[in-house]
């Protein structure tokens, strides 16, 4: 038997019991619901730019996406009302974060055992000694940014001066991150990656979850981020799902940023690219992954291209593309394969601000019959994958299989 664990990055379904403790631009996340609010905008004609009518997700709906959203939040999802043919439920996070490492670590069986360090909403935002170390490593006499900001805004605001001066653009967000943007040609991709790798231990000692290299190309007025992003994340302090599987002698494939998130712990092979390329990698592994293997995939563009940019129509199109691709994939799974689809947090594109939203996430399972699994914990996902593969599990999760 094989297992495919697929994270639809940021596709939350509302209802987090502690949403009032998390904020976007000073507004609590209470009531945020990524999926339901996109579907409602589509049904009401508020999601334009190349798409019309209700949100069309027949494959995900048949697996239980609409039912899971109603279970999580009580909100109706226009266009999603199918009787589920798979196992379905909703998961709540216990870690104190609404970010990539918190969500993925806990889905992999390890709730975050500490509080992340977040940079204050102030300007300047970074300690002077931290930026001095960046300058020393990069061989420059200063940095740009030193603020909270959205990546594309940072490029528009500081990109021209960065190209003139060679100073890297350093910024953060509501997540526990330190991001460095630099032009691949005028600054150099390898130079940027080397800088991020060397500064990462300093940030990790502060309990900042990730240093993210944000390479870009183009000219003033037409900058674009490239797919050469690299995350330098804190190493998980205890074994996680990928370790459990690898230690049992099985093969572990990582698609997308999974290898970065887990600092390559328990991973045999990594495949990267944009989401269309990642779908091709997932399709290939459906045909070729070894018996007993785990394939762990993250599709990031729901979050990076549409959620943070509050692009409802773009998010809707991405969901419909994913649903159509999934429909081509499911019939090719082998007897005994399990495919589990979930998310790591929310990012409601109808919400205030530009940050993630604290939400429950769907848990949709193909290959183990049909039925409701109810409200579960993030860590139960790892325990259930381990149970399916027949490998020993660790951590607090309990299998729902």
Tab-separated table of C-alpha atoms in Angstrom:
chain	number	residue	atom	x	y	z
A	1	UNK	CA	0.000	0.000	0.000
A	2	UNK	CA	1.125	3.553	-0.773
A	3	UNK	CA	0.059	6.911	0.640
A	4	UNK	CA	-0.220	10.313	-1.063
A	5	UNK	CA	-0.576	13.272	1.318
A	6	UNK	CA	-1.507	16.432	-0.613
A	7	UNK	CA	-1.641	19.881	1.008
A	8	UNK	CA	-3.696	22.533	-0.781
A	9	UNK	CA	-1.793	25.432	0.736
A	10	UNK	CA	-4.155	27.858	2.541
A	11	UNK	CA	-7.477	26.218	1.542
A	12	UNK	CA	-9.117	26.676	4.929
A	13	UNK	CA	-12.780	25.997	5.690
A	14	UNK	CA	-13.448	28.368	8.599
A	15	UNK	CA	-14.598	27.593	12.106
A	16	UNK	CA	-11.305	27.681	14.040
A	17	UNK	CA	-12.337	27.851	17.718
A	18	UNK	CA	-9.486	30.255	18.556
A	19	UNK	CA	-9.765	32.524	15.496
A	20	UNK	CA	-10.452	35.558	17.708
A	21	UNK	CA	-6.863	35.389	18.967
A	22	UNK	CA	-5.396	35.884	15.473
A	23	UNK	CA	-5.465	39.121	13.495
A	24	UNK	CA	-5.226	40.663	10.031
A	25	UNK	CA	-4.536	44.398	9.940
A	26	UNK	CA	-5.849	44.635	13.502
A	27	UNK	CA	-9.062	42.730	12.737
A	28	UNK	CA	-9.588	39.298	14.383
A	29	UNK	CA	-9.905	36.275	12.083
A	30	UNK	CA	-13.292	35.383	13.571
A	31	UNK	CA	-15.544	34.402	10.664
A	32	UNK	CA	-12.792	33.974	8.061
A	33	UNK	CA	-13.582	31.087	5.695
A	34	UNK	CA	-11.418	30.763	2.599
A	35	UNK	CA	-13.462	28.192	0.682
A	36	UNK	CA	-16.983	29.317	1.623
A	37	UNK	CA	-16.309	32.971	0.914
A	38	UNK	CA	-14.773	32.219	-2.497
A	39	UNK	CA	-17.794	30.074	-3.372
A	40	UNK	CA	-20.199	32.762	-2.180
A	41	UNK	CA	-18.413	35.430	-4.230
A	42	UNK	CA	-18.609	33.211	-7.321
A	43	UNK	CA	-22.315	32.490	-6.825
A	44	UNK	CA	-23.050	36.201	-6.386
A	45	UNK	CA	-21.062	37.254	-9.451
A	46	UNK	CA	-18.378	39.039	-7.427
A	47	UNK	CA	-15.527	36.851	-8.741
A	48	UNK	CA	-14.900	38.122	-12.224
A	49	UNK	CA	-11.849	38.219	-14.522
A	50	UNK	CA	-12.265	35.168	-16.695
A	51	UNK	CA	-14.741	33.009	-14.821
A	52	UNK	CA	-18.509	32.984	-14.414
A	53	UNK	CA	-21.111	31.186	-12.346
A	54	UNK	CA	-20.891	29.067	-9.190
A	55	UNK	CA	-17.624	27.514	-8.068
A	56	UNK	CA	-17.323	24.170	-9.879
A	57	UNK	CA	-15.461	21.536	-7.838
A	58	UNK	CA	-17.237	18.224	-8.552
A	59	UNK	CA	-14.315	15.937	-7.646
A	60	UNK	CA	-13.436	17.600	-4.341
A	61	UNK	CA	-17.112	17.945	-3.500
A	62	UNK	CA	-17.658	14.222	-4.093
A	63	UNK	CA	-14.777	13.514	-1.699
A	64	UNK	CA	-16.553	15.615	0.934
A	65	UNK	CA	-15.228	19.192	0.636
A	66	UNK	CA	-18.618	20.881	0.873
A	67	UNK	CA	-19.702	18.621	3.749
A	68	UNK	CA	-16.419	19.237	5.592
A	69	UNK	CA	-16.870	23.002	5.302
A	70	UNK	CA	-20.375	22.824	6.717
A	71	UNK	CA	-19.090	20.632	9.553
A	72	UNK	CA	-16.200	23.000	10.331
A	73	UNK	CA	-18.015	26.311	10.205
A	74	UNK	CA	-21.727	25.791	9.641
A	75	UNK	CA	-21.494	27.893	6.469
A	76	UNK	CA	-23.214	26.859	3.268
A	77	UNK	CA	-20.976	26.477	0.230
A	78	UNK	CA	-22.864	27.383	-2.966
A	79	UNK	CA	-22.402	24.703	-5.609
A	80	UNK	CA	-20.955	22.131	-3.198
A	81	UNK	CA	-23.660	19.821	-1.882
A	82	UNK	CA	-22.743	16.299	-3.024
A	83	UNK	CA	-23.156	13.185	-0.914
A	84	UNK	CA	-19.518	12.317	-0.089
A	85	UNK	CA	-18.054	9.148	-1.590
A	86	UNK	CA	-14.885	9.266	0.527
A	87	UNK	CA	-13.929	9.700	4.162
A	88	UNK	CA	-14.286	13.325	5.182
A	89	UNK	CA	-13.893	15.600	8.160
A	90	UNK	CA	-12.305	18.781	9.459
A	91	UNK	CA	-9.094	19.265	11.439
A	92	UNK	CA	-8.164	21.890	14.044
A	93	UNK	CA	-4.633	23.047	14.809
A	94	UNK	CA	-3.220	23.258	18.332
A	95	UNK	CA	0.105	24.959	17.492
A	96	UNK	CA	0.209	28.696	18.134
A	97	UNK	CA	0.594	29.815	14.554
A	98	UNK	CA	-1.228	30.140	11.254
A	99	UNK	CA	1.787	29.599	9.043
A	100	UNK	CA	3.461	26.973	6.878
A	101	UNK	CA	5.812	25.334	9.430
A	102	UNK	CA	3.195	25.223	12.200
A	103	UNK	CA	0.602	23.608	9.953
A	104	UNK	CA	2.918	21.154	8.209
A	105	UNK	CA	4.807	20.078	11.328
A	106	UNK	CA	1.542	19.295	13.093
A	107	UNK	CA	0.078	17.514	10.056
A	108	UNK	CA	3.284	15.439	10.162
A	109	UNK	CA	2.656	14.546	13.808
A	110	UNK	CA	4.621	17.225	15.686
A	111	UNK	CA	2.780	20.186	17.219
A	112	UNK	CA	5.221	23.086	17.490
A	113	UNK	CA	6.778	22.810	20.994
A	114	UNK	CA	7.594	26.520	21.385
A	115	UNK	CA	6.252	29.972	20.579
A	116	UNK	CA	7.642	31.368	17.325
A	117	UNK	CA	9.353	34.747	17.327
A	118	UNK	CA	7.451	37.379	15.339
A	119	UNK	CA	8.906	40.730	14.357
A	120	UNK	CA	6.938	43.744	15.641
A	121	UNK	CA	4.792	45.862	13.367
A	122	UNK	CA	7.147	48.814	13.447
A	123	UNK	CA	9.676	50.537	11.243
A	124	UNK	CA	12.510	49.819	11.413
A	125	UNK	CA	11.508	46.270	12.290
A	126	UNK	CA	14.780	44.313	12.497
A	127	UNK	CA	17.532	44.571	15.143
A	128	UNK	CA	20.526	46.550	13.874
A	129	UNK	CA	22.916	43.707	14.717
A	130	UNK	CA	20.922	41.287	12.528
A	131	UNK	CA	21.108	43.574	9.496
A	132	UNK	CA	24.797	44.212	10.178
A	133	UNK	CA	25.389	40.466	9.909
A	134	UNK	CA	23.434	40.361	6.637
A	135	UNK	CA	25.650	43.146	5.269
A	136	UNK	CA	28.804	41.344	6.424
A	137	UNK	CA	27.809	38.082	4.725
A	138	UNK	CA	26.632	39.769	1.511
A	139	UNK	CA	29.519	42.221	1.340
A	140	UNK	CA	27.255	45.272	1.073
A	141	UNK	CA	27.052	48.547	2.994
A	142	UNK	CA	23.328	48.450	3.758
A	143	UNK	CA	19.931	46.825	3.181
A	144	UNK	CA	16.548	47.963	1.894
A	145	UNK	CA	13.060	47.368	3.259
A	146	UNK	CA	13.380	46.692	6.989
A	147	UNK	CA	9.608	46.533	7.286
A	148	UNK	CA	6.497	44.386	7.077
A	149	UNK	CA	5.227	44.022	3.528
A	150	UNK	CA	3.790	41.954	0.702
A	151	UNK	CA	6.417	40.499	-1.616
A	152	UNK	CA	5.213	42.035	-4.857
A	153	UNK	CA	4.841	45.439	-3.185
A	154	UNK	CA	8.404	45.156	-1.884
A	155	UNK	CA	9.674	44.578	-5.421
A	156	UNK	CA	7.805	47.553	-6.832
A	157	UNK	CA	8.907	49.808	-3.972
A	158	UNK	CA	12.548	48.787	-3.563
A	159	UNK	CA	13.468	46.883	-6.736
A	160	UNK	CA	14.926	49.821	-8.696
A	161	UNK	CA	17.103	50.975	-5.783
A	162	UNK	CA	18.168	47.360	-5.168
A	163	UNK	CA	19.397	47.079	-8.751
A	164	UNK	CA	21.218	50.420	-8.528
A	165	UNK	CA	22.877	49.807	-5.162
A	166	UNK	CA	23.106	46.026	-4.838
A	167	UNK	CA	21.546	46.194	-1.367
A	168	UNK	CA	19.275	43.183	-0.613
A	169	UNK	CA	15.618	43.780	0.273
A	170	UNK	CA	14.844	42.457	3.781
A	171	UNK	CA	11.249	42.246	4.995
A	172	UNK	CA	8.836	40.160	7.056
A	173	UNK	CA	5.112	39.466	7.448
A	174	UNK	CA	2.685	38.347	10.136
A	175	UNK	CA	4.390	34.929	9.947
A	176	UNK	CA	7.612	34.044	11.738
A	177	UNK	CA	9.800	34.756	8.700
A	178	UNK	CA	12.800	36.772	7.554
A	179	UNK	CA	12.642	37.239	3.786
A	180	UNK	CA	15.396	38.461	1.472
A	181	UNK	CA	14.538	39.469	-2.083
A	182	UNK	CA	17.229	39.973	-4.719
A	183	UNK	CA	17.455	40.130	-8.497
A	184	UNK	CA	18.732	36.877	-10.008
A	185	UNK	CA	20.902	38.639	-12.567
A	186	UNK	CA	22.116	41.894	-11.013
A	187	UNK	CA	22.609	40.411	-7.509
A	188	UNK	CA	22.951	36.733	-8.411
A	189	UNK	CA	20.814	33.721	-7.504
A	190	UNK	CA	23.627	31.683	-5.933
A	191	UNK	CA	24.758	34.726	-3.965
A	192	UNK	CA	21.219	35.171	-2.594
A	193	UNK	CA	20.927	31.495	-1.643
A	194	UNK	CA	24.347	31.581	0.039
A	195	UNK	CA	23.335	34.679	2.010
A	196	UNK	CA	20.095	33.094	3.218
A	197	UNK	CA	21.783	29.832	4.148
A	198	UNK	CA	24.472	31.596	6.175
A	199	UNK	CA	22.118	33.989	8.014
A	200	UNK	CA	19.545	31.259	8.770
A	201	UNK	CA	21.223	29.877	11.952
A	202	UNK	CA	21.094	33.355	13.505
A	203	UNK	CA	17.350	33.601	12.834
A	204	UNK	CA	16.692	30.021	13.949
A	205	UNK	CA	18.394	30.750	17.282
A	206	UNK	CA	15.809	33.543	17.702
A	207	UNK	CA	13.042	30.961	16.988
A	208	UNK	CA	12.181	32.615	13.671
A	209	UNK	CA	10.693	29.758	11.678
A	210	UNK	CA	12.063	30.428	8.200
A	211	UNK	CA	14.524	32.467	6.221
A	212	UNK	CA	13.112	32.701	2.690
A	213	UNK	CA	15.129	33.517	-0.403
A	214	UNK	CA	12.878	35.495	-2.774
A	215	UNK	CA	14.645	35.763	-6.156
A	216	UNK	CA	13.097	37.873	-8.909
A	217	UNK	CA	13.715	39.009	-12.475
A	218	UNK	CA	12.577	41.822	-14.743
A	219	UNK	CA	12.897	45.584	-14.877
A	220	UNK	CA	11.270	48.449	-12.938
A	221	UNK	CA	7.516	48.269	-13.430
A	222	UNK	CA	7.597	44.623	-14.544
A	223	UNK	CA	9.356	42.645	-11.806
A	224	UNK	CA	8.286	39.037	-11.277
A	225	UNK	CA	9.261	36.501	-8.650
A	226	UNK	CA	10.759	33.262	-9.980
A	227	UNK	CA	10.275	29.635	-8.989
A	228	UNK	CA	13.790	29.512	-7.465
A	229	UNK	CA	12.482	30.433	-4.017
A	230	UNK	CA	14.107	28.476	-1.214
A	231	UNK	CA	12.985	28.195	2.420
A	232	UNK	CA	15.595	27.660	5.148
A	233	UNK	CA	13.439	26.334	7.989
A	234	UNK	CA	14.227	25.313	11.546
A	235	UNK	CA	14.844	21.582	11.737
A	236	UNK	CA	12.031	19.713	13.516
A	237	UNK	CA	13.278	18.840	17.024
A	238	UNK	CA	11.678	15.382	17.032
A	239	UNK	CA	10.956	12.689	14.403
A	240	UNK	CA	8.032	13.415	12.087
A	241	UNK	CA	5.950	11.380	9.654
A	242	UNK	CA	8.653	11.387	6.976
A	243	UNK	CA	11.149	9.995	9.501
A	244	UNK	CA	8.710	7.332	10.663
A	245	UNK	CA	8.225	6.125	7.111
A	246	UNK	CA	11.882	6.298	6.106
A	247	UNK	CA	13.012	4.589	9.325
A	248	UNK	CA	10.672	1.724	8.466
A	249	UNK	CA	12.637	1.207	5.243
A	250	UNK	CA	10.137	2.911	2.959
A	251	UNK	CA	10.780	5.579	0.339
A	252	UNK	CA	9.613	9.181	0.855
A	253	UNK	CA	9.033	11.584	-2.069
A	254	UNK	CA	8.634	15.352	-1.490
A	255	UNK	CA	6.814	17.524	-4.021
A	256	UNK	CA	7.043	21.323	-3.846
A	257	UNK	CA	8.395	22.997	-0.713
A	258	UNK	CA	8.002	19.953	1.555
A	259	UNK	CA	11.769	19.311	1.590
A	260	UNK	CA	12.428	22.908	2.649
A	261	UNK	CA	9.756	22.885	5.376
A	262	UNK	CA	11.218	19.795	7.034
A	263	UNK	CA	14.907	20.600	6.383
A	264	UNK	CA	15.090	17.383	4.317
A	265	UNK	CA	14.394	15.213	7.367
A	266	UNK	CA	13.254	11.741	6.299
A	267	UNK	CA	13.103	12.611	2.584
A	268	UNK	CA	14.652	10.570	-0.230
A	269	UNK	CA	13.720	12.584	-3.318
A	270	UNK	CA	12.548	16.165	-3.974
A	271	UNK	CA	10.685	17.490	-7.003
A	272	UNK	CA	9.994	21.220	-7.439
A	273	UNK	CA	8.449	23.698	-9.885
A	274	UNK	CA	5.300	25.749	-10.310
A	275	UNK	CA	1.976	24.112	-9.466
A	276	UNK	CA	1.416	22.830	-13.008
A	277	UNK	CA	4.826	21.154	-12.896
A	278	UNK	CA	4.136	19.801	-9.414
A	279	UNK	CA	0.919	18.214	-10.682
A	280	UNK	CA	2.933	16.455	-13.386
A	281	UNK	CA	5.322	15.202	-10.715
A	282	UNK	CA	2.406	13.913	-8.630
A	283	UNK	CA	0.931	12.219	-11.694
A	284	UNK	CA	4.266	10.565	-12.446
A	285	UNK	CA	4.582	9.270	-8.880
A	286	UNK	CA	1.076	7.813	-9.003
A	287	UNK	CA	2.504	5.612	-11.762
A	288	UNK	CA	6.016	5.082	-10.414
A	289	UNK	CA	6.238	5.517	-6.620
A	290	UNK	CA	7.610	2.445	-4.869
A	291	UNK	CA	5.403	0.016	-2.993
A	292	UNK	CA	4.840	1.187	0.585
A	293	UNK	CA	6.053	4.718	-0.205
A	294	UNK	CA	4.850	8.081	1.064
A	295	UNK	CA	4.457	10.955	-1.388
A	296	UNK	CA	4.037	14.290	0.433
A	297	UNK	CA	3.056	17.247	-1.774
A	298	UNK	CA	2.354	20.938	-1.275
A	299	UNK	CA	0.599	23.073	-3.911
A	300	UNK	CA	1.592	26.598	-2.883
A	301	UNK	CA	0.061	28.892	-5.494
A	302	UNK	CA	-3.395	29.039	-3.884
A	303	UNK	CA	-1.594	30.894	-1.097
A	304	UNK	CA	1.299	32.683	-2.780
A	305	UNK	CA	-0.417	33.931	-5.935
A	306	UNK	CA	-4.022	34.433	-4.838
A	307	UNK	CA	-4.599	34.363	-1.075
A	308	UNK	CA	-2.037	36.985	-0.068
A	309	UNK	CA	-2.986	39.141	-3.039
A	310	UNK	CA	-6.677	38.887	-2.120
A	311	UNK	CA	-7.452	37.686	-5.649
A	312	UNK	CA	-10.803	35.895	-5.375
A	313	UNK	CA	-11.216	35.086	-9.062
A	314	UNK	CA	-7.639	33.824	-9.384
A	315	UNK	CA	-8.098	31.609	-6.329
A	316	UNK	CA	-11.354	30.247	-7.778
A	317	UNK	CA	-9.695	29.427	-11.099
A	318	UNK	CA	-6.839	27.674	-9.289
A	319	UNK	CA	-9.295	25.551	-7.295
A	320	UNK	CA	-11.161	24.557	-10.444
A	321	UNK	CA	-7.896	23.676	-12.205
A	322	UNK	CA	-6.817	21.517	-9.254
A	323	UNK	CA	-10.203	19.784	-9.176
A	324	UNK	CA	-10.024	18.915	-12.878
A	325	UNK	CA	-6.468	17.572	-12.512
A	326	UNK	CA	-7.496	15.529	-9.486
A	327	UNK	CA	-10.316	14.006	-11.524
A	328	UNK	CA	-7.746	12.688	-14.007
A	329	UNK	CA	-5.524	11.377	-11.220
A	330	UNK	CA	-7.899	9.413	-8.976
A	331	UNK	CA	-8.828	6.667	-11.479
A	332	UNK	CA	-5.137	5.825	-11.902
A	333	UNK	CA	-4.451	5.079	-8.236
A	334	UNK	CA	-3.691	1.450	-7.488
A	335	UNK	CA	-5.682	-0.933	-5.342
A	336	UNK	CA	-4.624	-0.251	-1.761
A	337	UNK	CA	-3.448	3.336	-2.364
A	338	UNK	CA	-4.645	6.094	-0.055
A	339	UNK	CA	-4.800	9.745	-1.141
A	340	UNK	CA	-5.460	12.320	1.595
A	341	UNK	CA	-6.114	15.972	0.739
A	342	UNK	CA	-5.876	18.652	3.408
A	343	UNK	CA	-4.544	22.187	4.031
A	344	UNK	CA	-2.145	23.867	6.459
A	345	UNK	CA	-4.060	27.086	7.346
A	346	UNK	CA	-6.430	29.542	5.684
A	347	UNK	CA	-5.876	32.643	3.548
A	348	UNK	CA	-9.326	34.082	2.892
A	349	UNK	CA	-9.023	36.362	-0.176
A	350	UNK	CA	-12.150	38.261	0.883
A	351	UNK	CA	-10.641	39.137	4.279
A	352	UNK	CA	-8.986	42.332	5.446
A	353	UNK	CA	-5.196	42.598	5.322
A	354	UNK	CA	-2.878	40.321	3.350
A	355	UNK	CA	-1.983	37.610	5.870
A	356	UNK	CA	-3.068	34.036	6.541
A	357	UNK	CA	-6.312	33.432	8.394
A	358	UNK	CA	-6.753	31.029	11.337
A	359	UNK	CA	-9.159	28.309	10.135
A	360	UNK	CA	-9.941	24.631	10.330
A	361	UNK	CA	-8.902	22.594	7.275
A	362	UNK	CA	-10.562	19.813	5.275
A	363	UNK	CA	-9.479	16.178	5.545
A	364	UNK	CA	-10.619	14.253	2.447
A	365	UNK	CA	-9.592	10.613	1.937
A	366	UNK	CA	-9.846	8.509	-1.217
A	367	UNK	CA	-9.188	4.792	-1.051
A	368	UNK	CA	-10.554	3.835	2.381
A	369	UNK	CA	-14.312	3.810	1.856
A	370	UNK	CA	-16.853	6.508	2.691
A	371	UNK	CA	-18.058	8.139	5.877
A	372	UNK	CA	-17.659	11.036	8.260
A	373	UNK	CA	-14.566	11.120	10.464
A	374	UNK	CA	-15.790	14.244	12.262
A	375	UNK	CA	-13.680	16.894	13.974
A	376	UNK	CA	-10.085	15.735	14.390
A	377	UNK	CA	-6.666	17.171	15.220
A	378	UNK	CA	-3.987	18.039	12.664
A	379	UNK	CA	-1.715	15.392	14.201
A	380	UNK	CA	-4.329	12.701	13.507
A	381	UNK	CA	-3.453	13.016	9.818
A	382	UNK	CA	0.087	11.721	10.437
A	383	UNK	CA	-1.142	8.907	12.675
A	384	UNK	CA	-3.647	7.813	10.027
A	385	UNK	CA	-1.084	7.852	7.201
A	386	UNK	CA	1.254	5.769	9.380
A	387	UNK	CA	-1.552	3.313	10.146
A	388	UNK	CA	-2.336	2.911	6.457
A	389	UNK	CA	1.321	2.241	5.648
A	390	UNK	CA	1.745	-0.067	8.633
A	391	UNK	CA	4.627	1.885	10.187
A	392	UNK	CA	5.020	2.836	13.870
A	393	UNK	CA	3.693	6.300	14.714
A	394	UNK	CA	4.935	8.756	17.337
A	395	UNK	CA	3.436	11.931	18.744
A	396	UNK	CA	-0.030	12.794	20.031
A	397	UNK	CA	-2.118	11.915	16.963
A	398	UNK	CA	-4.679	9.127	16.775
A	399	UNK	CA	-5.567	7.286	13.579
A	400	UNK	CA	-9.117	7.715	12.295
A	401	UNK	CA	-8.799	4.634	10.052
